[in-house]
Each structure stands twice: as C-alpha cells, then as structure tokens.
Amino acid sequence: MSLRLQARKLACERDDRWLFRDLDLTLNAGEILRIEGPNGSGKTTLLKILSGQLGDYDGELSWCGQPMRQVRRDFLANLIYLGHAPGVKAALTPLENLAWYQALAGEARAGKSGHALRMAALDSIGLGGFEDIPAGQLSAGQQRRVALARLELIPRALWVLDEPFTAIDQNGVAALEARLITHVRRGGSVLVTTHHVMKASARLRSVRLGDD
Amino acid sequence: MWAFIHKLGSPKWFYAISARLLPWLWVAAVALIVTGSIWGLLYAPADYQQGNSFRIIYVHVPAAFLAQSVFVSMAAAGLVFMVWKIKVADMAAAMMAPLGACMTFVALFSGAVWGVPTWGTWWQWDARLTSMLILFFLYIGVIALRGAFTSRDAGARAASVLALVGVINIPIIKYSVDWWYTLHQTASFTFTSRPAMPAQMYVPLLLMVLGFYCFFIALTLTRTRTEILRREGSKRWVRQLVEGRL
Amino acid sequence: MSGWEMIDVSVNTKPTGTVESLLVSEPEGGLIGAIKATLVRDMTLLLRRRGEMLNPLVFFALVITLFPIGISPEAETLAAIAPGLLWVAALLAALLSLDSLFRGDHDDGALEQLLLSPHPLPLLALTKVAVHWLMTGLPLALMAPLLGVMLALPSGSYVVLAVSLALGSAILSLVGAIGAALTVGLARGGVLVSLLVLPLYIPVLIFGAGAVQAAVSGANVAAHLAILGALLAVALGLAPFAIAASLRISLNG
C-alpha cells in the first residue's frame, strides 16, 4: 500500500461564498505539498478538509485510493496535524503534554520506554532540561516546539502542518525545514501552509489558492 | 427517492411548487379560522360550568397544539438539513422558530386569561401551563443559539442539534411535569379532565385547529420563500425572476 | 537550539528505515489507553487549579446561606423548603462549572487534536464529562448533607439527598455538556449555556427534589431514584453523540 492523498474537483462553500472550486491535487509518498494564498483564501479550511476534520465539501477526496468518508479512521491513524494553536496545556509540563498525545495516538508504552521516548523527542527539538516546567512558563516559541515534538514522538507517515514556522527562531526554522525534507526522503509526506519561503527542492510542489 | 429528495431540496423547485400550493392554503386557513371563530364564539352553547369564558378554548387549544407541533417539525427540518444537507430545510426551520415561540406565547397568554374566571388568578402552576412555559424557554434557546453564531452555517447546525435534543426531551419534560403536578395538585379543575363535549362545541374547535395548521403551513412557506430570495439573491434564477417582475 | 541539526545529520548518514513501513491499515487498539490518559490529564489539570474546582462548592454553600437570610431563620420554614432549595442550589452550582468543561481545550487547540484522534469522539467526550462529574457533581452531592443540617432538613433524608444528587448531577453533567459543546466556539457563551440547558434540567430537578421530599414525608423513594437512574441511562446512551456532534460544529462550523 502506498501513501496517496488525492482530491478531485474539490470545492467548499461557506455562507454562500465559494472558498475554492474545482481543486485537483495529489500528494504522494515522498512529497511536500505547499498550499499558498493570501489571507482569507481558505488555506486553513482546505487543510482541515484534507486532514479529515471537515466533511462539508463537494467533490471527491480519497486516501490510498479509497473514499475518505469510508476510511476516515484509517486515515486519522496515519496523520499528525498541527494547527494554528499548539494544543499545549499551560498547566501541564511538556512531558505530561506529550504523554497525552502519545496515548491518544495509540502509542502509549508502559513504564520506562514511553518516558524515554518522550525525553528523546524533547531533547531532539532542543527542550532538554525544560521537561518538568509547566508549559505556561515557557516562551511561545518553546510551546510551539513542544507541539513539534509530537512529530518526533509519534511516527506517522502524513504530516499536515498549518503555519508551522510561526513563533520559532531562525535556527528552529532551518531545522524544521530540514526535518521536513528528511521526513519525505524517508517516504513520508508533508502538507503545509506557510508564508515562509522554503528552499526549492525537487520534492516540493505548490498549490495556489485565491487567484480566481 | 434520492432524486426526489434532492429535487425537493433545490430552492428553485421549492419556490415554484410552493407558489402553486400557497393560494389554496391561505384560502383554507382564512375560511376555517373565520368559520370556526364565528361558530365557536357566537353559536356554540355556553359551558354548563364555566359559562361563556370557556370560549377561550377556541384560541388556547389550537395555539397549544401548534406550539408543540411546530417544535417537532422544526426538529424534523433540522434533521433533514443535517443528514441530507438540504438548505431549504434549514431555512424553513429558521422561519418556524419565531412562529412557534409566538404560538407558545399565545397559548400561555390565553391560558393566563382563562385562569382569571376559572381559578381567580392570572397564573396557576398548572401542569399544561408549566410545560408550555418550559417549551417557550426551549424556543428562546434555539433562537438565541442560532443568532449567537457569526457563521450562518454553523449557527444552523447548532440550532438543529439543539432542536433535536429538545424534541427528545419534550416528552420527558411533559411526563415529569404531569407527575410533579399530580403530587402537588391544589386546583380542583384542569382543562384536561372534562366531560365529553357536544358536537356543537368540538366541531368549531376542530375547524379552528385545522385552520391554525393551515395558517402555520402557509405562513412558513411564505416566509421560507422570502428567505430563499434573500439567501439565493446572487443566483441567476433569482435575478431573472426579479427582472422579469420589474 | 542545536538538537535538530544533530538529528538531521544522523538521519542523513543512515537513511534506512522508511516511513512507508509506518502506514497502518487498521487503527491500533489503545482506546483504553487513550481514555485512561484523558482521565489522568483532566484530573491533573483540575487538581493543579484547585480554586476552580472549589468554586462550585463555595457557590453552593453561599447560595444556601442566602435563603435563611432572605426568607426566615425559623427551622420549620426552612425544613419545608430545604429539599427543593438544596437541589436548586446544587443544580445552579453544577451549571456554573459547565462553561469551563471544553473552553480551555478549545482555546489552546487541544480540542482540535481530540477531534483528530482515530478513537471514537463520543467516548473521549464521555471521559471528559466523567471527570467533570467526579470533580463537581460528586463533591456537591457529598457536601449537600452538610448544608442540609444548616437548613434543618429532617433526619432520615440525608442519604437520599446525597444519592439523588450523585445520580442527578451525572445527568446534569451529560446534558450540560451538550450546551457547553454548542457554545464553546462563542466568545460569550456563558449566559447562553444556562438558557439552553436549564429547561432541559427540569425533569432531573423534579425527580431529584421529589426523592428528597418523599424521604422527608416517609414515602417510598425507590420510584424517584429508579426514574433518575432511567434518565441517566438514556442520557448516557444519547448525550455523548450529541456532545460529539456539537463539538464538531463548534470547531469546524
């Protein structure tokens, strides 16, 4: 089975306004698909449809050749989604935050190994030493990194990222960009909206919204 | 079946078919209500116990019937909207809500007025009036929830869910209020437990009930048609329609 | 922050293990794990903000204090209205805590992630409601007999008071969660929740307060409690689906 997210003649109408119409796109294994467009052109809505959150669309959406509406749970089990908000609880420590996500994704490991995995994930995004501080005391960029640590912690093929470069410092941006490349090089796929100009790559394709 | 549902769901088709039904409905509503009122108010015999004050029944009972039926049909329209994504159903539901709230208010008010000659008070915590009051609050909730959303589609869905939750609760509320009332019963007289009415009394009541239903359907269709024109104002068929008329 | 650069290098040197092998066709089990983790997480969150958890209890005690002052301190008068008062005050206290049920998760984006879990949303939502009941409804039920003493509630009805409130507040949490879920996306949902939810609370109030009243007058309370139990069963069966649908509407329109 090969990863393939495909949309044909996708259209979305909100309160009598067409956000987009007749949109065709395909995301294969090993590809980064970047969705561009001005503010209000429906990037986030498209991302929500493509990540299976929004079922209110016209057209066809398929995952690995099967209609999305039928294989939604399968699809979700292969997905990591990072939205506008980091989804990090201020009152919980980074470790506790990650523990919930790990369990929610069905990756809960009992005892030491789960903890070790979480520590390794935090270390790899440069949050080693911050693991026991309530996330509310971390900076916005660090909280964002806690959310990004999920990418390391939970091995999933499809990453859907809504403006992932927000609030991260320059080094972090470069590292995340490199991380996206390694993910697709290993056969994963990335769907991303961003205003950040990404390095040209053979694996990077773009879709533009809001031109009509 | 599918094709039929979706055809019915198309605003254009709905607009056309309702135009043919409406005149009949309005005529029936006016005829039934006028006949029922004259018969009920002037020719029906006075009640042996309550005298002429019982004639409020000709407004109170149809309004109370309608108050409950409108909520059920609103929930049904909400369900159709949620399941088949038919927008006309939501427009109808949105138009029904204020109408149902008005009917509930009429039932409450006429009940209160009726209370003066029968109980000697404007308000009695009678089982029916209490249920009606709760129903009124349910209507207000649905209307307020719809209005609270900035996105019309989200508000429509939220109102549909609440109407469905409400419709499941209405029998439970009704049953529990009746139960509560029998425990605390103080008044010796209720609207419900009365000897069989003579035909001279109940036929006009029947006419009034039918008339109220026709009136409700006609008004809902008329309001839904207006709403269709408002929401679909940018569609070609609406433009053609308007230009043709002007 | 050099962590990432380091991992990139290590990945580049040994580009084995492809992601392809990660594709799973069936969502893994782990539903129990997800529910357990959600329970632990929500409990931890509430325990870290104990003030928020205590608020409904303090509110309950305060409202009960108002009545002897507003009506009469006479034990006879108070005893007559105590069952209803205790129930109404507890109901309002439970209502007060509803708005925070999903709002925190909504504001920081965790709700979005909950909706994206491959596990059934109704069950996860039910877990959150269960925590809400454990942390508000149950403490209210346990505290009620104490306030009953202050209202001169006749002896013999205290156990029924606690049991009816424990059962009833579970229904209140379930039904209230629908209202909370419907309004979580609205900036000022607080007052609206009461408007939506209070009419639906009336049957619970009737049978809950009725049970206590029956216990006071020495009548059989089993019928009341049985009906409360039946209502709870219905709410348990239906409310999670309504909550899940409402959450989806609030989040995605």
XYZ file of C-alpha atoms in Angstrom, chain B:
246
model
C -36.354 8.582 -3.724
C -32.939 10.205 -3.649
C -33.639 12.217 -6.745
C -36.959 13.279 -5.318
C -35.487 14.442 -2.027
C -32.813 16.442 -3.746
C -35.240 17.911 -6.210
C -37.433 18.987 -3.320
C -34.335 20.372 -1.705
C -33.474 22.648 -4.586
C -34.566 26.173 -3.690
C -35.718 26.876 -7.219
C -38.013 23.869 -7.329
C -39.304 24.571 -3.847
C -40.034 28.149 -4.831
C -42.010 27.033 -7.865
C -44.039 24.288 -6.190
C -44.856 26.356 -3.108
C -46.236 29.122 -5.326
C -48.874 26.683 -6.554
C -49.820 25.471 -3.067
C -49.903 28.785 -1.285
C -53.172 30.308 -2.558
C -55.096 27.165 -1.554
C -53.503 27.106 1.866
C -54.247 30.750 2.587
C -57.848 30.402 1.434
C -58.297 27.285 3.568
C -56.692 28.952 6.591
C -58.835 32.075 6.402
C -62.035 30.147 5.686
C -61.503 27.660 8.514
C -60.499 30.267 11.077
C -63.337 32.641 10.205
C -65.955 29.867 10.246
C -64.545 28.332 13.418
C -64.430 31.687 15.207
C -67.967 32.724 14.303
C -69.371 29.315 15.121
C -67.392 28.937 18.306
C -67.892 32.429 19.640
C -71.492 33.044 18.641
C -73.335 29.760 18.080
C -71.699 27.111 20.249
C -73.596 26.606 23.531
C -72.101 28.019 26.728
C -70.340 25.610 29.066
C -72.545 24.422 31.937
C -69.752 25.045 34.421
C -67.747 27.941 33.055
C -70.329 29.823 31.062
C -69.003 31.878 28.196
C -65.414 32.061 29.416
C -64.779 28.570 28.084
C -64.762 30.071 24.568
C -61.074 30.929 25.079
C -60.581 27.269 24.274
C -61.004 28.157 20.588
C -57.741 30.075 20.711
C -55.916 28.334 23.519
C -56.136 24.741 22.339
C -55.170 25.324 18.681
C -52.261 27.505 19.788
C -51.101 24.874 22.275
C -51.342 22.148 19.603
C -49.372 24.242 17.204
C -46.756 25.217 19.781
C -45.797 21.557 20.175
C -46.160 20.533 16.541
C -44.007 23.416 15.356
C -41.177 22.325 17.629
C -41.389 18.772 16.295
C -41.461 19.931 12.669
C -38.582 22.309 13.369
C -36.530 19.416 14.730
C -37.530 17.261 11.752
C -36.410 20.006 9.367
C -33.164 20.249 11.328
C -32.618 16.517 10.952
C -33.234 16.701 7.196
C -30.747 19.550 6.990
C -28.109 17.667 8.982
C -28.488 14.346 7.162
C -29.088 15.420 3.565
C -27.571 18.909 3.751
C -30.721 20.389 2.227
C -30.605 24.113 2.750
C -34.296 24.745 2.238
C -34.955 22.567 5.287
C -32.778 24.828 7.387
C -34.411 27.956 6.023
C -37.791 26.503 6.955
C -36.537 25.583 10.429
C -35.180 29.092 10.921
C -38.520 30.574 9.886
C -40.525 28.208 12.091
C -38.750 29.033 15.331
C -40.160 32.546 15.935
C -43.576 31.366 14.766
C -43.535 28.523 17.262
C -42.394 30.845 20.027
C -45.286 33.196 19.189
C -47.783 30.340 19.285
C -46.396 29.216 22.636
C -46.785 32.740 23.904
C -50.379 32.899 22.642
C -51.121 29.604 24.386
C -49.550 30.886 27.600
C -51.328 34.215 27.452
C -54.742 32.744 26.637
C -54.183 30.202 29.413
C -53.434 33.007 31.849
C -56.521 34.942 30.787
C -58.595 31.807 31.107
C -57.207 31.416 34.597
C -58.939 34.571 35.805
C -62.538 33.272 35.576
C -61.679 29.636 36.413
C -59.081 29.938 39.159
C -59.372 33.580 40.066
C -55.730 34.197 39.316
C -53.610 35.107 36.309
C -51.111 32.387 36.883
C -51.563 28.927 38.232
C -48.782 26.336 38.190
C -50.966 24.032 36.202
C -49.217 21.105 34.505
C -50.090 22.266 30.996
C -49.161 25.877 31.546
C -45.891 24.860 33.177
C -44.951 22.568 30.286
C -45.891 25.335 27.889
C -43.652 27.779 29.747
C -40.719 25.365 29.540
C -41.412 24.888 25.837
C -41.294 28.662 25.457
C -37.828 28.703 27.036
C -36.721 25.922 24.680
C -37.804 28.028 21.699
C -35.947 31.049 23.049
C -32.835 28.886 23.457
C -32.939 27.657 19.855
C -33.457 31.182 18.509
C -30.714 32.639 20.712
C -28.228 29.914 19.795
C -28.760 30.417 16.084
C -28.278 34.136 16.478
C -25.121 33.791 18.548
C -23.041 32.332 15.720
C -21.354 34.638 13.244
C -21.214 31.897 10.629
C -24.730 31.223 9.418
C -23.992 27.604 8.517
C -22.524 26.851 11.940
C -25.492 28.516 13.641
C -27.880 26.475 11.520
C -26.228 23.213 12.508
C -26.047 24.149 16.176
C -29.726 25.112 16.219
C -30.591 21.808 14.536
C -28.740 19.801 17.176
C -30.402 21.745 19.976
C -33.843 21.309 18.421
C -33.236 17.550 18.191
C -32.061 17.385 21.790
C -35.123 19.423 22.751
C -37.545 17.217 20.889
C -36.225 14.145 22.672
C -36.670 15.990 25.947
C -40.178 17.341 25.368
C -41.963 14.067 26.221
C -39.715 13.603 29.249
C -40.430 17.149 30.415
C -44.152 16.735 29.800
C -44.300 13.451 31.663
C -42.283 14.701 34.602
C -44.264 17.926 34.917
C -47.532 15.965 34.891
C -46.100 13.722 37.579
C -44.951 16.688 39.626
C -48.371 18.294 39.249
C -50.300 15.276 40.475
C -48.088 15.208 43.556
C -48.703 18.853 44.369
C -52.164 19.185 42.921
C -54.102 22.015 44.554
C -56.566 23.191 41.946
C -59.636 21.029 41.604
C -60.203 21.841 37.973
C -57.974 21.204 34.973
C -58.510 21.868 31.314
C -57.902 18.261 30.504
C -60.331 16.305 32.646
C -63.686 17.384 31.366
C -66.831 15.565 30.305
C -67.269 14.760 26.634
C -68.028 17.868 24.607
C -71.152 18.056 22.499
C -70.566 18.258 18.762
C -71.762 21.859 18.780
C -68.676 22.640 20.858
C -66.000 20.434 19.403
C -66.695 20.819 15.686
C -65.773 24.519 15.715
C -62.738 23.596 17.822
C -61.724 21.091 15.180
C -62.165 23.745 12.487
C -60.011 26.153 14.457
C -57.275 23.559 14.934
C -57.237 22.764 11.223
C -57.300 26.459 10.406
C -54.341 27.143 12.663
C -52.385 24.335 10.999
C -53.148 25.659 7.521
C -52.184 29.133 8.688
C -48.903 27.803 10.085
C -48.016 25.911 6.905
C -48.945 28.838 4.688
C -47.002 31.340 6.765
C -43.954 29.085 6.942
C -43.968 28.580 3.176
C -44.337 32.312 2.555
C -41.525 33.163 4.946
C -39.302 30.427 3.543
C -39.845 31.789 0.037
C -38.743 35.219 1.172
C -35.712 33.681 2.863
C -34.840 31.797 -0.336
C -34.855 35.053 -2.283
C -32.687 36.676 0.359
C -30.114 33.905 0.602
C -30.033 32.989 -3.064
C -30.068 36.619 -4.202
C -26.911 36.158 -6.232
C -28.161 33.116 -8.173
C -29.154 33.525 -11.769
C -32.705 32.219 -11.461
C -33.477 34.722 -8.704
C -32.103 37.582 -10.790
C -34.164 36.508 -13.777
C -37.226 36.225 -11.588
C -36.783 39.690 -10.149
C -36.009 41.284 -13.514
C -38.983 39.582 -15.076
C -41.288 41.015 -12.481
C -39.994 44.563 -12.525
